Structures are given as structure tokens and as C-alpha cells.
Short mmCIF file of C-alpha atoms in Angstrom, two decimals:
data_model
loop_
_atom_site.label_atom_id
_atom_site.label_comp_id
_atom_site.label_asym_id
_atom_site.label_seq_id
_atom_site.Cartn_x
_atom_site.Cartn_y
_atom_site.Cartn_z
CA MET A 25 9.54 13.35 -24.75
CA THR A 26 9.39 10.13 -26.66
CA ASN A 27 6.45 7.79 -26.48
CA SER A 28 7.97 4.42 -25.64
CA GLN A 29 5.82 1.49 -26.65
CA ASP A 30 5.97 -1.58 -24.46
CA SER A 31 6.50 -3.85 -27.40
CA ALA A 32 9.67 -2.08 -28.47
CA ALA A 33 13.14 -2.97 -27.28
CA PRO A 34 14.72 -0.63 -24.74
CA PRO A 35 16.34 2.36 -26.42
CA GLY A 36 19.93 1.65 -27.21
CA GLY A 37 19.65 -1.99 -26.19
CA PRO A 38 21.37 -4.58 -28.37
CA ALA A 39 19.39 -6.93 -30.48
CA PRO A 40 18.97 -10.44 -29.09
CA VAL A 41 21.97 -12.60 -29.84
CA GLY A 42 22.03 -16.29 -30.46
CA GLY A 43 18.89 -16.62 -32.54
CA PRO A 44 18.87 -19.04 -35.49
CA ALA A 45 20.51 -17.84 -38.69
CA PRO A 46 18.31 -17.39 -41.74
CA VAL A 47 17.96 -20.44 -43.94
CA GLY A 48 20.75 -20.51 -46.49
CA GLY A 49 22.64 -17.74 -44.70
CA PRO A 50 26.40 -17.65 -44.50
CA ALA A 51 28.32 -19.44 -41.81
CA PRO A 52 29.66 -17.37 -38.94
CA VAL A 53 32.79 -15.44 -39.81
CA GLY A 54 35.96 -17.10 -38.63
CA GLY A 55 34.65 -20.61 -38.79
CA ALA A 56 33.21 -20.57 -35.32
CA SER A 57 31.84 -23.78 -34.03
CA PRO A 58 28.14 -24.16 -33.31
CA THR A 59 28.79 -23.32 -29.68
CA GLY A 60 30.14 -19.93 -30.64
CA ALA A 61 33.78 -20.62 -29.66
CA SER A 62 36.63 -19.58 -31.94
CA PRO A 63 38.94 -22.21 -33.36
CA THR A 64 41.69 -21.14 -31.03
CA GLY A 65 39.46 -21.04 -27.99
CA ALA A 66 40.11 -17.34 -27.48
CA SER A 67 37.96 -14.38 -28.39
CA ARG A 68 39.40 -11.41 -30.18
CA ALA A 69 39.05 -7.87 -28.94
CA GLY A 70 35.81 -6.25 -29.97
CA THR A 71 33.93 -9.50 -30.58
CA THR A 72 30.96 -10.70 -28.57
CA PRO A 73 30.29 -14.40 -27.97
CA ALA A 74 27.12 -15.56 -29.66
CA ALA A 75 25.68 -16.86 -26.39
CA THR A 76 25.85 -13.48 -24.63
CA ALA A 77 22.37 -12.28 -23.63
CA PRO A 78 21.37 -8.66 -24.18
CA THR A 79 22.06 -6.45 -21.19
CA PRO A 80 19.13 -4.29 -20.05
CA PRO A 81 19.93 -0.57 -20.10
CA LEU A 82 20.69 0.87 -16.68
CA PRO A 83 18.63 3.83 -15.47
CA GLY A 84 20.24 7.25 -15.51
CA ARG A 85 19.67 10.44 -13.58
CA ARG A 86 16.46 11.17 -15.45
CA GLU A 87 14.88 7.88 -14.43
CA TRP A 88 15.83 8.30 -10.76
CA ALA A 89 14.54 11.88 -10.81
CA ALA A 90 11.29 10.60 -12.33
CA LEU A 91 11.09 8.05 -9.51
CA VAL A 92 11.06 10.93 -7.01
CA VAL A 93 7.93 12.28 -8.73
CA LEU A 94 6.25 8.88 -8.47
CA ILE A 95 7.19 8.53 -4.81
CA LEU A 96 5.76 11.99 -4.10
CA ALA A 97 2.49 10.89 -5.68
CA VAL A 98 2.12 7.62 -3.78
CA THR A 99 3.25 9.18 -0.47
CA LEU A 100 0.62 11.88 -0.87
CA LEU A 101 -2.09 9.26 -1.39
CA ALA A 102 -0.98 7.32 1.69
CA VAL A 103 -0.94 10.50 3.80
CA ASP A 104 -4.43 11.39 2.63
CA GLY A 105 -5.70 8.01 3.80
CA THR A 106 -4.80 8.69 7.45
CA VAL A 107 -4.45 12.46 7.85
CA LEU A 108 -8.18 13.02 8.35
CA TYR A 109 -8.43 11.01 11.59
CA LEU A 110 -7.33 13.87 13.84
CA ALA A 111 -9.40 16.49 12.02
CA VAL A 112 -12.79 14.87 12.71
CA PRO A 113 -13.51 16.75 15.99
CA SER A 114 -12.84 20.20 14.50
CA LEU A 115 -14.69 19.60 11.22
CA THR A 116 -17.61 18.18 13.22
CA ALA A 117 -17.82 21.39 15.23
CA ASP A 118 -17.70 23.46 12.03
CA LEU A 119 -19.93 21.50 9.62
CA ALA A 120 -22.21 19.74 12.16
CA PRO A 121 -22.49 16.46 10.19
CA THR A 122 -24.77 13.67 11.30
CA ALA A 123 -23.30 10.44 12.65
CA THR A 124 -23.91 8.79 9.28
CA GLN A 125 -22.23 11.64 7.42
CA ILE A 126 -19.17 11.37 9.66
CA LEU A 127 -18.84 7.71 8.68
CA TRP A 128 -19.16 8.54 4.98
CA ILE A 129 -16.59 11.34 5.25
CA GLY A 130 -14.11 8.80 6.56
CA ASP A 131 -15.07 5.80 4.41
CA ILE A 132 -15.99 7.09 0.95
CA TYR A 133 -12.34 7.71 0.00
CA SER A 134 -11.29 4.09 0.50
CA PHE A 135 -14.51 2.75 -1.06
CA VAL A 136 -14.01 4.61 -4.33
CA LEU A 137 -10.24 4.08 -4.37
CA ALA A 138 -10.38 0.32 -3.82
CA GLY A 139 -13.33 -0.17 -6.14
CA LEU A 140 -11.78 1.53 -9.16
CA LEU A 141 -8.16 0.33 -8.96
CA VAL A 142 -8.62 -2.62 -11.31
CA THR A 143 -10.49 -0.57 -13.90
CA MET A 144 -8.06 2.35 -13.78
CA GLY A 145 -5.07 0.06 -14.10
CA ASN A 146 -6.49 -1.17 -17.39
CA VAL A 147 -7.35 2.37 -18.51
CA ALA A 148 -3.70 3.32 -17.91
CA ASP A 149 -2.56 0.47 -20.17
CA ARG A 150 -4.79 1.78 -22.94
CA ILE A 151 -4.52 5.57 -22.89
CA GLY A 152 -1.02 5.86 -21.40
CA ARG A 153 0.21 5.63 -17.81
CA LYS A 154 1.81 9.07 -17.74
CA ARG A 155 -1.27 10.72 -19.21
CA LEU A 156 -3.62 9.09 -16.70
CA LEU A 157 -1.31 9.88 -13.77
CA LEU A 158 -1.16 13.57 -14.68
CA ILE A 159 -4.92 13.74 -15.23
CA GLY A 160 -5.46 12.06 -11.86
CA ALA A 161 -2.97 14.36 -10.13
CA ALA A 162 -4.74 17.46 -11.46
CA ALA A 163 -8.10 16.06 -10.34
CA PHE A 164 -6.63 15.24 -6.93
CA GLY A 165 -5.50 18.85 -6.52
CA VAL A 166 -8.91 20.24 -7.49
CA ALA A 167 -10.72 17.80 -5.18
CA SER A 168 -8.35 18.74 -2.32
CA MET A 169 -9.30 22.42 -2.66
CA ILE A 170 -13.00 21.54 -2.78
CA ALA A 171 -12.60 19.49 0.40
CA ALA A 172 -10.59 22.20 2.18
CA PHE A 173 -13.29 24.83 1.64
CA ALA A 174 -16.34 22.55 1.72
CA PRO A 175 -19.28 24.54 3.14
CA SER A 176 -21.27 21.47 4.16
CA ALA A 177 -20.84 17.83 5.11
CA GLY A 178 -22.44 16.73 1.84
CA MET A 179 -19.94 18.69 -0.21
CA LEU A 180 -17.06 17.25 1.84
CA ILE A 181 -18.32 13.72 1.17
CA LEU A 182 -18.44 14.49 -2.56
CA ALA A 183 -14.91 15.91 -2.45
CA ARG A 184 -13.63 12.81 -0.63
CA ALA A 185 -15.22 10.61 -3.31
CA LEU A 186 -13.45 12.65 -6.02
CA LEU A 187 -10.18 12.22 -4.10
CA GLY A 188 -10.71 8.44 -4.15
CA LEU A 189 -11.43 8.51 -7.88
CA ALA A 190 -8.29 10.54 -8.57
CA GLY A 191 -6.23 8.32 -6.30
CA ALA A 192 -7.37 5.23 -8.21
CA THR A 193 -5.91 6.71 -11.40
CA ILE A 194 -2.59 7.54 -9.72
CA MET A 195 -1.71 4.41 -7.74
CA PRO A 196 -1.49 1.74 -10.50
CA SER A 197 0.09 4.27 -12.87
CA THR A 198 3.06 4.79 -10.53
CA LEU A 199 3.96 1.11 -10.38
CA SER A 200 3.42 0.47 -14.09
CA ILE A 201 5.66 3.43 -14.99
CA ILE A 202 8.37 1.99 -12.74
CA ARG A 203 7.94 -1.37 -14.50
CA ASN A 204 8.52 0.24 -17.90
CA MET A 205 11.20 2.71 -16.79
CA PHE A 206 13.57 0.34 -14.93
CA HIS A 207 14.45 -2.55 -17.25
CA ASP A 208 17.27 -3.96 -15.12
CA PRO A 209 15.73 -6.30 -12.49
CA ALA A 210 18.09 -5.26 -9.68
CA GLN A 211 17.52 -1.55 -10.29
CA ARG A 212 13.76 -2.09 -10.56
CA THR A 213 13.77 -3.85 -7.19
CA ARG A 214 15.59 -0.90 -5.58
CA ALA A 215 13.13 1.50 -7.18
CA ILE A 216 10.17 -0.47 -5.80
CA ALA A 217 11.87 -0.50 -2.39
CA LEU A 218 11.85 3.30 -2.42
CA TRP A 219 8.27 3.30 -3.70
CA SER A 220 7.22 0.96 -0.88
CA ALA A 221 9.01 3.12 1.69
CA GLY A 222 7.03 6.11 0.43
CA THR A 223 3.78 4.19 0.86
CA MET A 224 4.63 3.09 4.40
CA ALA A 225 5.97 6.51 5.33
CA GLY A 226 2.85 8.25 4.11
CA SER A 227 0.59 6.00 6.17
CA ALA A 228 2.68 6.53 9.29
CA VAL A 229 3.29 10.24 8.79
CA GLY A 230 -0.36 11.08 8.05
CA PRO A 231 -1.37 11.55 11.70
CA LEU A 232 1.89 13.43 12.35
CA VAL A 233 1.18 15.87 9.52
CA GLY A 234 -2.42 16.22 10.61
CA GLY A 235 -1.46 16.89 14.23
CA ALA A 236 1.10 19.51 13.24
CA LEU A 237 -1.33 21.34 10.93
CA LEU A 238 -4.19 21.30 13.41
CA GLU A 239 -1.98 22.89 16.04
CA PHE A 240 -1.99 26.12 14.01
CA PHE A 241 -4.66 25.95 11.26
CA TRP A 242 -8.28 24.93 10.65
CA TRP A 243 -9.34 21.44 9.61
CA GLY A 244 -9.26 22.29 5.88
CA SER A 245 -5.47 22.60 6.04
CA VAL A 246 -5.13 18.78 6.06
CA PHE A 247 -6.48 18.85 2.49
CA LEU A 248 -4.90 22.09 1.34
CA ILE A 249 -1.40 20.74 2.07
CA ASN A 250 -1.91 18.45 -0.96
CA VAL A 251 -1.96 21.34 -3.43
CA PRO A 252 1.75 22.33 -3.46
CA VAL A 253 2.77 18.67 -3.78
CA ILE A 254 0.36 18.19 -6.68
CA ALA A 255 1.72 21.36 -8.31
CA LEU A 256 5.24 19.92 -8.11
CA ILE A 257 4.07 16.67 -9.73
CA LEU A 258 2.33 18.55 -12.53
CA ILE A 259 5.42 20.68 -13.19
CA LEU A 260 8.03 17.89 -13.11
CA GLY A 261 5.88 14.99 -14.39
CA PRO A 262 5.47 16.10 -18.03
CA TRP A 263 9.22 16.67 -18.26
CA LEU A 264 10.60 13.63 -16.43
CA LEU A 265 8.06 10.82 -16.78
CA PRO A 266 8.16 8.63 -19.91
CA GLU A 267 4.93 7.67 -21.63
CA SER A 268 4.08 4.01 -22.18
CA LYS A 269 0.97 2.04 -23.01
CA ASN A 270 -0.19 -1.24 -24.46
CA PRO A 271 -0.04 -0.88 -28.29
CA ARG A 272 -2.35 -3.89 -28.74
CA SER A 273 -5.01 -3.00 -26.20
CA GLY A 274 -8.66 -3.54 -26.98
CA PRO A 275 -11.72 -1.84 -25.52
CA ILE A 276 -12.38 -2.19 -21.78
CA ASP A 277 -15.17 -4.60 -20.93
CA LEU A 278 -17.59 -2.29 -19.10
CA LEU A 279 -19.48 -5.16 -17.46
CA SER A 280 -16.22 -6.47 -15.98
CA ALA A 281 -15.42 -2.99 -14.71
CA ALA A 282 -18.83 -2.78 -13.03
CA LEU A 283 -18.43 -6.25 -11.54
CA SER A 284 -15.01 -5.39 -10.10
CA VAL A 285 -16.54 -2.40 -8.30
CA ALA A 286 -19.51 -4.51 -7.17
CA ALA A 287 -17.10 -7.09 -5.74
CA ILE A 288 -14.62 -4.88 -3.91
CA VAL A 289 -16.77 -2.04 -2.52
CA PRO A 290 -19.25 -4.28 -0.62
CA LEU A 291 -16.37 -6.27 0.87
CA VAL A 292 -14.63 -3.12 2.10
CA PHE A 293 -17.99 -1.86 3.40
CA ALA A 294 -18.57 -5.12 5.31
CA ILE A 295 -15.12 -4.94 6.88
CA LYS A 296 -15.62 -1.34 7.98
CA GLN A 297 -19.04 -2.19 9.43
CA VAL A 298 -17.50 -4.89 11.59
CA VAL A 299 -14.71 -2.59 12.75
CA GLY A 300 -17.04 0.31 13.51
CA GLY A 301 -19.51 -1.81 15.44
CA GLY A 302 -22.17 -1.46 12.75
CA GLU A 303 -25.07 -3.77 12.07
CA LEU A 304 -23.83 -7.31 11.48
CA PRO A 305 -26.74 -8.31 9.17
CA ALA A 306 -25.86 -5.42 6.85
CA ALA A 307 -22.20 -6.40 6.92
CA ALA A 308 -23.04 -10.05 6.19
CA LEU A 309 -25.32 -9.09 3.28
CA ALA A 310 -22.65 -6.81 1.81
CA ALA A 311 -20.04 -9.56 2.12
CA VAL A 312 -22.30 -12.07 0.34
CA LEU A 313 -23.06 -9.61 -2.47
CA GLY A 314 -19.37 -8.79 -2.86
CA LEU A 315 -18.32 -12.44 -2.98
CA ALA A 316 -21.07 -13.26 -5.48
CA ALA A 317 -20.05 -10.38 -7.75
CA GLY A 318 -16.43 -11.48 -7.42
CA ALA A 319 -17.29 -15.02 -8.50
CA VAL A 320 -19.14 -13.74 -11.58
CA PHE A 321 -16.25 -11.38 -12.34
CA LEU A 322 -13.69 -14.20 -12.27
CA ARG A 323 -15.84 -16.45 -14.47
CA ARG A 324 -16.19 -13.66 -17.02
CA GLN A 325 -12.43 -12.96 -17.07
CA LYS A 326 -11.76 -16.55 -18.11
CA ARG A 327 -13.94 -16.12 -21.21
CA LEU A 328 -12.65 -12.73 -22.38
CA THR A 329 -9.90 -12.40 -24.98
CA VAL A 330 -8.51 -9.31 -23.20
CA PRO A 331 -9.61 -9.58 -19.54
CA LEU A 332 -9.23 -6.87 -16.92
CA ILE A 333 -7.28 -9.36 -14.80
CA ASP A 334 -5.42 -12.36 -16.19
CA VAL A 335 -6.71 -14.95 -13.71
CA ASN A 336 -4.27 -17.51 -15.12
CA LEU A 337 -1.54 -15.64 -13.24
CA PHE A 338 -3.03 -16.92 -9.99
CA ARG A 339 -2.37 -20.48 -11.12
CA ILE A 340 1.32 -19.70 -10.74
CA SER A 341 2.15 -20.42 -7.11
CA ALA A 342 4.93 -17.83 -7.09
CA PHE A 343 2.54 -15.07 -8.21
CA THR A 344 -0.16 -16.05 -5.72
CA GLY A 345 2.41 -16.32 -2.94
CA ALA A 346 3.79 -12.88 -3.75
CA VAL A 347 0.31 -11.28 -3.68
CA ALA A 348 -0.42 -12.99 -0.37
CA ALA A 349 2.92 -11.93 1.12
CA SER A 350 2.41 -8.29 0.12
CA THR A 351 -1.14 -8.22 1.45
CA LEU A 352 -0.17 -9.82 4.76
CA SER A 353 2.74 -7.41 5.22
CA VAL A 354 0.35 -4.47 4.90
CA PHE A 355 -2.21 -6.35 7.03
CA ALA A 356 0.20 -6.57 9.95
CA PHE A 357 1.77 -3.11 9.57
CA MET A 358 -1.45 -1.11 9.19
CA GLY A 359 -3.39 -3.23 11.67
CA MET A 360 -0.65 -2.58 14.22
CA LEU A 361 -0.64 1.17 13.52
CA TYR A 362 -4.41 1.42 14.00
CA PHE A 363 -4.45 0.57 17.70
CA PHE A 364 -0.80 1.38 18.45
CA SER A 365 -1.38 5.09 17.79
CA GLN A 366 -4.18 4.99 20.38
CA TYR A 367 -1.87 3.20 22.82
CA LEU A 368 0.77 5.92 22.53
CA GLN A 369 -1.75 8.70 23.12
CA LEU A 370 -4.16 7.17 25.63
CA VAL A 371 -1.77 5.01 27.65
CA ARG A 372 1.62 6.68 27.26
CA GLY A 373 0.11 10.18 27.22
CA TYR A 374 1.79 11.36 23.99
CA SER A 375 0.28 14.21 22.01
CA PRO A 376 -0.82 13.35 18.43
CA PHE A 377 2.30 15.05 17.07
CA PHE A 378 4.72 13.18 19.35
CA ALA A 379 2.83 9.93 18.80
CA GLY A 380 3.56 10.36 15.10
CA LEU A 381 7.23 10.99 15.88
CA ALA A 382 7.34 7.88 18.06
CA GLU A 383 6.22 5.76 15.10
CA MET A 384 8.98 7.07 12.81
CA PRO A 385 11.51 4.24 13.46
CA ALA A 386 9.34 1.92 11.35
CA THR A 387 9.37 4.39 8.48
CA LEU A 388 13.11 5.05 8.71
CA ALA A 389 13.85 1.32 8.81
CA SER A 390 11.79 0.79 5.67
CA LEU A 391 14.23 3.14 3.91
CA VAL A 392 17.11 0.86 4.92
CA VAL A 393 15.50 -1.83 2.75
CA VAL A 394 16.88 0.00 -0.29
CA ALA A 395 20.42 -0.79 0.91
CA VAL A 396 19.86 -4.45 1.82
CA VAL A 397 17.32 -5.67 -0.73
CA GLY A 398 19.93 -6.38 -3.42
CA VAL A 399 22.11 -8.40 -1.06
CA ALA A 400 19.14 -10.34 0.31
CA LEU A 401 17.89 -11.15 -3.19
CA ALA A 402 21.31 -12.27 -4.44
CA ARG A 403 22.17 -14.36 -1.37
CA LEU A 404 18.78 -15.91 -0.61
CA GLY A 405 16.70 -15.72 -3.77
CA ARG A 406 13.26 -14.10 -3.93
CA GLY A 407 11.18 -16.64 -2.01
CA ARG A 408 13.58 -17.08 0.88
CA ALA A 409 14.24 -13.32 1.06
CA ILE A 410 10.50 -12.60 1.31
CA ALA A 411 10.19 -15.32 3.96
CA VAL A 412 13.08 -13.85 5.95
CA GLY A 413 11.48 -10.39 5.75
CA LEU A 414 8.19 -11.74 7.04
CA GLY A 415 10.04 -13.63 9.78
CA VAL A 416 11.91 -10.49 10.85
CA GLY A 417 8.61 -8.59 10.90
CA ALA A 418 7.08 -11.34 13.05
CA ALA A 419 9.98 -11.11 15.51
CA GLY A 420 9.55 -7.34 15.67
CA LEU A 421 5.84 -7.66 16.44
CA ALA A 422 6.53 -10.19 19.19
CA PHE A 423 9.15 -7.90 20.72
CA LEU A 424 6.74 -4.96 20.47
CA GLY A 425 4.24 -6.92 22.54
CA VAL A 426 6.86 -7.32 25.24
CA ALA A 427 8.06 -3.70 25.05
CA GLU A 428 4.55 -2.31 25.46
CA GLY A 429 4.48 -3.70 28.98
CA LEU A 430 7.83 -2.14 29.91
CA PRO A 431 8.57 1.45 31.00
CA GLY A 432 10.41 3.77 28.64
CA TYR A 433 10.43 4.10 24.87
CA LEU A 434 13.70 2.41 23.82
CA GLY A 435 12.25 -1.09 23.48
CA ILE A 436 9.28 0.21 21.50
CA GLY A 437 11.54 2.14 19.14
CA ILE A 438 13.73 -0.90 18.47
CA ALA A 439 10.69 -3.12 17.87
CA LEU A 440 9.20 -0.64 15.41
CA ALA A 441 12.48 -0.49 13.49
CA VAL A 442 12.58 -4.28 13.20
CA ILE A 443 8.96 -4.36 12.03
CA GLY A 444 9.61 -1.67 9.41
CA LEU A 445 12.70 -3.46 8.11
CA GLY A 446 11.06 -6.88 7.85
CA THR A 447 7.71 -5.87 6.39
CA GLY A 448 9.41 -3.36 4.10
CA LEU A 449 11.67 -6.07 2.65
CA ALA A 450 8.80 -8.51 2.19
CA MET A 451 6.49 -5.92 0.63
CA THR A 452 9.19 -4.65 -1.74
CA LEU A 453 10.14 -8.06 -3.12
CA SER A 454 6.58 -9.37 -3.32
CA THR A 455 5.38 -6.22 -5.12
CA ASP A 456 8.31 -6.51 -7.52
CA ALA A 457 7.41 -10.14 -8.18
CA VAL A 458 3.77 -9.27 -8.94
CA VAL A 459 4.66 -6.41 -11.29
CA ALA A 460 7.37 -8.41 -13.08
CA ALA A 461 5.09 -11.42 -13.58
CA ALA A 462 3.04 -9.67 -16.26
CA PRO A 463 4.44 -8.49 -19.61
CA PRO A 464 5.24 -4.75 -19.77
CA GLU A 465 2.19 -3.97 -21.91
CA ARG A 466 -0.03 -5.31 -19.09
CA ALA A 467 1.87 -3.54 -16.30
CA GLY A 468 -1.10 -1.38 -15.35
CA ALA A 469 -3.38 -4.37 -14.85
CA ALA A 470 -0.73 -6.21 -12.82
CA SER A 471 -0.10 -3.12 -10.72
CA SER A 472 -3.80 -2.84 -9.96
CA ILE A 473 -3.72 -6.37 -8.50
CA SER A 474 -0.90 -5.36 -6.19
CA GLU A 475 -2.63 -2.12 -5.21
CA THR A 476 -5.96 -3.84 -4.59
CA GLY A 477 -4.15 -6.30 -2.34
CA PHE A 478 -2.67 -3.31 -0.50
CA GLU A 479 -6.09 -1.71 0.07
CA LEU A 480 -7.65 -4.99 1.18
CA GLY A 481 -4.68 -5.59 3.48
CA VAL A 482 -5.26 -2.22 5.12
CA ALA A 483 -8.98 -2.84 5.55
CA LEU A 484 -8.56 -6.42 6.78
CA GLY A 485 -5.71 -5.50 9.12
CA ILE A 486 -7.78 -2.83 10.82
CA ALA A 487 -10.89 -5.03 10.85
CA VAL A 488 -9.38 -8.29 12.11
CA LEU A 489 -6.73 -6.98 14.47
CA GLY A 490 -8.86 -4.02 15.59
CA SER A 491 -11.84 -6.26 16.38
CA LEU A 492 -9.60 -8.75 18.18
CA HIS A 493 -8.06 -5.95 20.24
CA THR A 494 -11.49 -4.61 21.24
CA ALA A 495 -12.69 -8.07 22.26
CA ILE A 496 -9.59 -8.68 24.42
CA TYR A 497 -9.88 -5.23 26.01
CA ARG A 498 -13.48 -5.82 27.05
CA ALA A 499 -12.80 -9.35 28.29
CA TYR A 500 -9.78 -8.29 30.38
CA LEU A 501 -11.35 -5.12 31.84
CA THR A 502 -12.53 -5.43 35.43
CA ILE A 503 -14.97 -2.74 36.54
CA PRO A 504 -15.29 -2.41 40.36
CA ALA A 505 -18.67 -2.89 41.95
CA GLY A 506 -20.46 0.35 42.66
CA THR A 507 -19.15 2.14 39.58
CA PRO A 508 -21.84 4.48 38.16
CA ALA A 509 -23.65 2.94 35.21
CA ASP A 510 -22.69 5.66 32.73
CA VAL A 511 -19.02 5.43 33.74
CA ALA A 512 -19.07 1.62 33.49
CA ALA A 513 -20.68 1.76 30.06
CA ALA A 514 -18.09 4.23 28.78
CA MET A 515 -15.24 2.12 30.14
CA GLN A 516 -16.67 -1.02 28.57
CA ASP A 517 -17.05 0.72 25.23
CA SER A 518 -13.44 1.86 24.76
CA LEU A 519 -10.42 3.42 26.42
CA ALA A 520 -11.22 6.69 24.67
CA GLY A 521 -14.65 6.64 26.33
CA ALA A 522 -13.10 5.90 29.70
CA THR A 523 -10.61 8.75 29.28
CA ALA A 524 -13.36 11.21 28.34
CA ILE A 525 -15.77 10.35 31.13
CA THR A 526 -13.21 10.19 33.95
CA ASP A 527 -11.60 13.45 32.75
CA GLY A 528 -8.66 13.00 35.12
CA GLN A 529 -10.93 12.76 38.15
CA ASN A 530 -10.79 9.02 38.84
CA THR A 531 -7.28 7.84 38.06
CA ALA A 532 -7.88 4.39 39.56
CA LEU A 533 -10.65 3.57 37.06
CA LEU A 534 -8.64 5.03 34.20
CA ALA A 535 -5.64 2.90 35.20
CA LEU A 536 -7.81 -0.23 35.00
CA ALA A 537 -8.91 0.69 31.49
CA GLN A 538 -5.35 1.52 30.43
CA ASP A 539 -4.09 -1.81 31.76
CA ALA A 540 -6.78 -3.70 29.82
CA PHE A 541 -5.99 -1.75 26.67
CA THR A 542 -2.27 -2.48 27.00
CA HIS A 543 -3.01 -6.18 27.49
CA GLY A 544 -5.14 -6.19 24.35
CA THR A 545 -2.40 -4.41 22.41
CA GLN A 546 0.17 -6.98 23.52
CA VAL A 547 -1.94 -10.03 22.66
CA THR A 548 -2.87 -8.56 19.29
CA ALA A 549 0.80 -7.97 18.50
CA TYR A 550 1.53 -11.62 19.30
CA VAL A 551 -1.33 -12.80 17.05
CA ALA A 552 -0.07 -10.61 14.21
CA ALA A 553 3.41 -12.08 14.75
CA VAL A 554 2.04 -15.62 14.40
CA ILE A 555 0.21 -14.65 11.18
CA LEU A 556 3.41 -13.22 9.67
CA ALA A 557 5.37 -16.30 10.73
CA LEU A 558 2.86 -18.55 8.94
CA ALA A 559 3.04 -16.29 5.88
CA ALA A 560 6.84 -16.64 5.97
CA ALA A 561 6.51 -20.42 5.84
CA VAL A 562 4.14 -20.17 2.86
CA ALA A 563 6.47 -17.78 1.02
CA TRP A 564 9.46 -20.05 1.65
CA ARG A 565 7.57 -22.98 0.15
CA LEU A 566 5.68 -21.39 -2.75
CA ILE A 567 7.92 -18.63 -4.16
CA PRO A 568 11.01 -19.81 -6.09
CA SER A 569 14.44 -18.82 -4.76
CA ASP A 570 16.81 -19.27 -7.70
CA THR A 571 19.73 -16.98 -6.83
CA ARG A 572 21.27 -17.48 -10.28
CA SER A 573 18.54 -15.39 -11.91
CA THR A 574 18.76 -12.59 -9.35
CA SER A 575 22.47 -12.12 -8.90
#
């Protein structure tokens, strides 16, 4: 396997044409005019006009096969972010964790993952993206086995932290390898569409996989399922994946790395505290500390010769708009999934496995993006195509709000497909724009910006939309007079509490809670639709849409 340096021209690619001739060099053969035309106005066979730009090499079977390895990796990470939800009751019965330990088992993965993305993206640029991905994949497999057979809650928390660390090495490496493997812009966009579909599919399929495994196996199986996938990556990766790195990289600024962690982790912690009903003073303090560290981090990046993040990129409206569009797409999609899964199970009565199946239209529609993204980009240009995707996603969310109040599943399935198509298109093109904005040698750092936006979008989507949904549920719920205090408190807390305490005995009270929950789900879907519509307007205005450069 060759070690392709980012500064080198693509293998087999022609040298740039049309550059100035050396001083004193001979005139072009044939007496061509300065414009490159022949005296007769016709070109002879086998000659290339001087103005012809070099054509990027098209990917072959090896590159597309390597893409499958990268999609496997990112899908696995997305599955691992959601698969644990259904396993909490069984692991609680087995390991007897405290309430605090249960929170850490769920949260430590995203804390470590989000906090280290920026640093690991820069490490990949320096030591090699392929090398770091394979190291991270091996660590992910080992951490999965530790988690599966953890004898105590403390050991499980440690294993989850190791999974987050390994995931932080894998995520930016996948995108930066795609950036350096697909030189043709149209082919790179299709590759990122498949990559994005893998990310969305993994998030949606996580509960489905977890439900299927827990039907037959113990809670550790949700971690052990990672091992054969990791083995496949470690077998195929060294053979298929090309190596690339920044040949002019300097040492990583350790203070900047620490500041990036100090900025992101407290913010994610604050968001999770708000969602989980934690102490608001602690959440506010964490948010202030995170914002302060972030401000110091940004000031330091402006003074460094080789910063972790090139903050000047954010002065480009197209780059900032693309990051915002990608983050908001994930915000709406993951925020919707958070409470929609509960709606399917607690209101519609679906089992966890069938609830996962019911959400599949969104995943399948995101795969269709691969077929339409090229046409959308050529016809509309990047900015307008992203705006249209966000608009389609907004329409799907609005229709979902209507369908949730109707009997049957057909309307819900159609709405999910529209949401998956729209957000998938927007996320694909915006991610492609972010990755392409940086030079290839800085692909890891640029990818980490996109991935950090993804993680923050997930956290913010669950926090904002989840909190809004809870507030609407409690405001809309009407508890009849004379209801026992413990029953009323459980109903006011959540639909899950109402379902547990009524236990099928008082269907009238349960119906009131289900009606309030459905109302909250509908209103939240409408709010998310408005947010995506506003994001579409911003994308239309900020991100350029020159179809000549994309066709």
C-alpha cells in the first residue's frame, strides 16, 4: 500500500496545463496564438488545448470497497450511541448501579467522544488517518469486550469512556480519508451521501438492534455485537484504505487540546442536565465554564501558526452556513427520534423491536439521497440544494405532526421518509462543503469540526426538543380530581411513569396521559419544522449556488 501525501498530485493525474512558460522558453509548437487556438482554428487528433484543466482521477472499485469499510465504522459508532437505551433495566438488575452511576453509564460515552474529536482530528492529520482509524478500531473492540463482561458498574463506566475515546479517533478519520480518496467533487459528494446514510441508519437502528438482542441474550450482547464488525474493519482496512497525512504538520498544542475538551464537555454536560431534570445551578455553572474555555480556545487559535481549528474558515459565510445546516439537520432528526420512539411504544403500543422497524422509512429514504444528490447539486447549486433539503425536511416534520393524530401507520411512514430524504440531502451537501473547504492536508481538522457539530446537534436536539415536549405534556395534561397523589405525581412526571403506575388497571387515566403526550409530540414536530424552515432560508442566502462549478 502506498503512502499518499496530501501535497502530491493524484496518482496518474496530468500536470496542470496553462501555466506560464519559462522565461526565454520556446514558443508553442505550431505557432499557436496566446489563447491556445491553432492557426486553422481546429485541433489535431491527440493534442490537448492549453486551457484544459486537469481532470481529477475517478475512483475505482478499490476506493468504493474502502468506502464500505468506512461506512461500517461510522455506522457502528452511531449504533453504539443509542443501543444501550433498552439495556438499562437488565444491566441495572445485574450490576445494581446507583442512580448516579446509571447516568454516567449513559453519558460518559458522549462526553469523551465529543470532547476529543477536535484533538483526534488533528492527531490523524499528523500520524496518518488510516493508522489512527485502525488503532481506534482495535481499541473499540477491546473496550466493547470489557463492557460486555463488566463485573461492576464502575468497570462498565470505564469501558464506556474507552469506547468514547476510541470513537473520537475513528469519526474524523473516516471523513478525512474520504476527502483524500475521492478527488472528483461529484464522486466525493456521493461517497459522503453514503457515509451520512450510515450515520443516520446507525442512530435509528440502534434501538432495533438492542431490542432484537435483548429478546434472546443478556445485556452484554449489545456491546459484544461490535466485535465481529470491528474484526471485519481490521481485516479489510489495512488492505483497502489508503494512508494520508499532513507532510508539513507541526506539534499539537497541548493547551489548545485541553481547552477544547474544557469547552465541549461542560456544554454537553449542561445540556444533559437540563434534559434529565438535573440541578439547574450545576448546569448553568457548567455552561459558563464551557463558554469561557471556548472563548479562550478561540483567542489562542488566532495566535497559533498551526492551530487545531482554523477559525478564519468561519469568516467565510458559506462555511459557517454549511456547519449550521449540518448541525440543524441532526438537531431536528435526532431530537425527533428521541421522543418519537417513546410515542410509538407508549402510545401506539409497539414493542421496541417493531418501533425500530417503524422508524426505518427515514433510514431508507436517506439512502435515496445517493441517487438524487448529483442532480440536485447540478440543477440547483450547493446553497439552494441544501435549502431545498432543509425545506423538504421541514415539510416532513409538519406532516408527521398531523399524522401522529391520525389512526394507522401509513401517514407516519410517509412523513418519516420525507424527513429522511430532506435532512439526508442537507446533511450530505453541508458535510461535503465543510470537508472540501479545507485543504487536503487539513482534512482531519476540518472533519472534526463537522463531527463536533454532529455531536452538539444530537445533544441540543434532545435537550431543546425533549425539554419542550416535556413542558407541553405537563401543561396539556389534565388530572381528574380525586386521583391518588402517587398516581397524579407519576402522571405529571412522564407518560412512562403513568404507564407503570396504572399497569393497565385504569385505562381512562392512561388515555389522558397518552393524549397529552401525543399533543406534545405534535407541537414539538411543528416547532422543529419551523426551525428547519428558518435554516433553509439562511442556507439559501449564505451558501453560494454556482451550478457551473458543480455540474
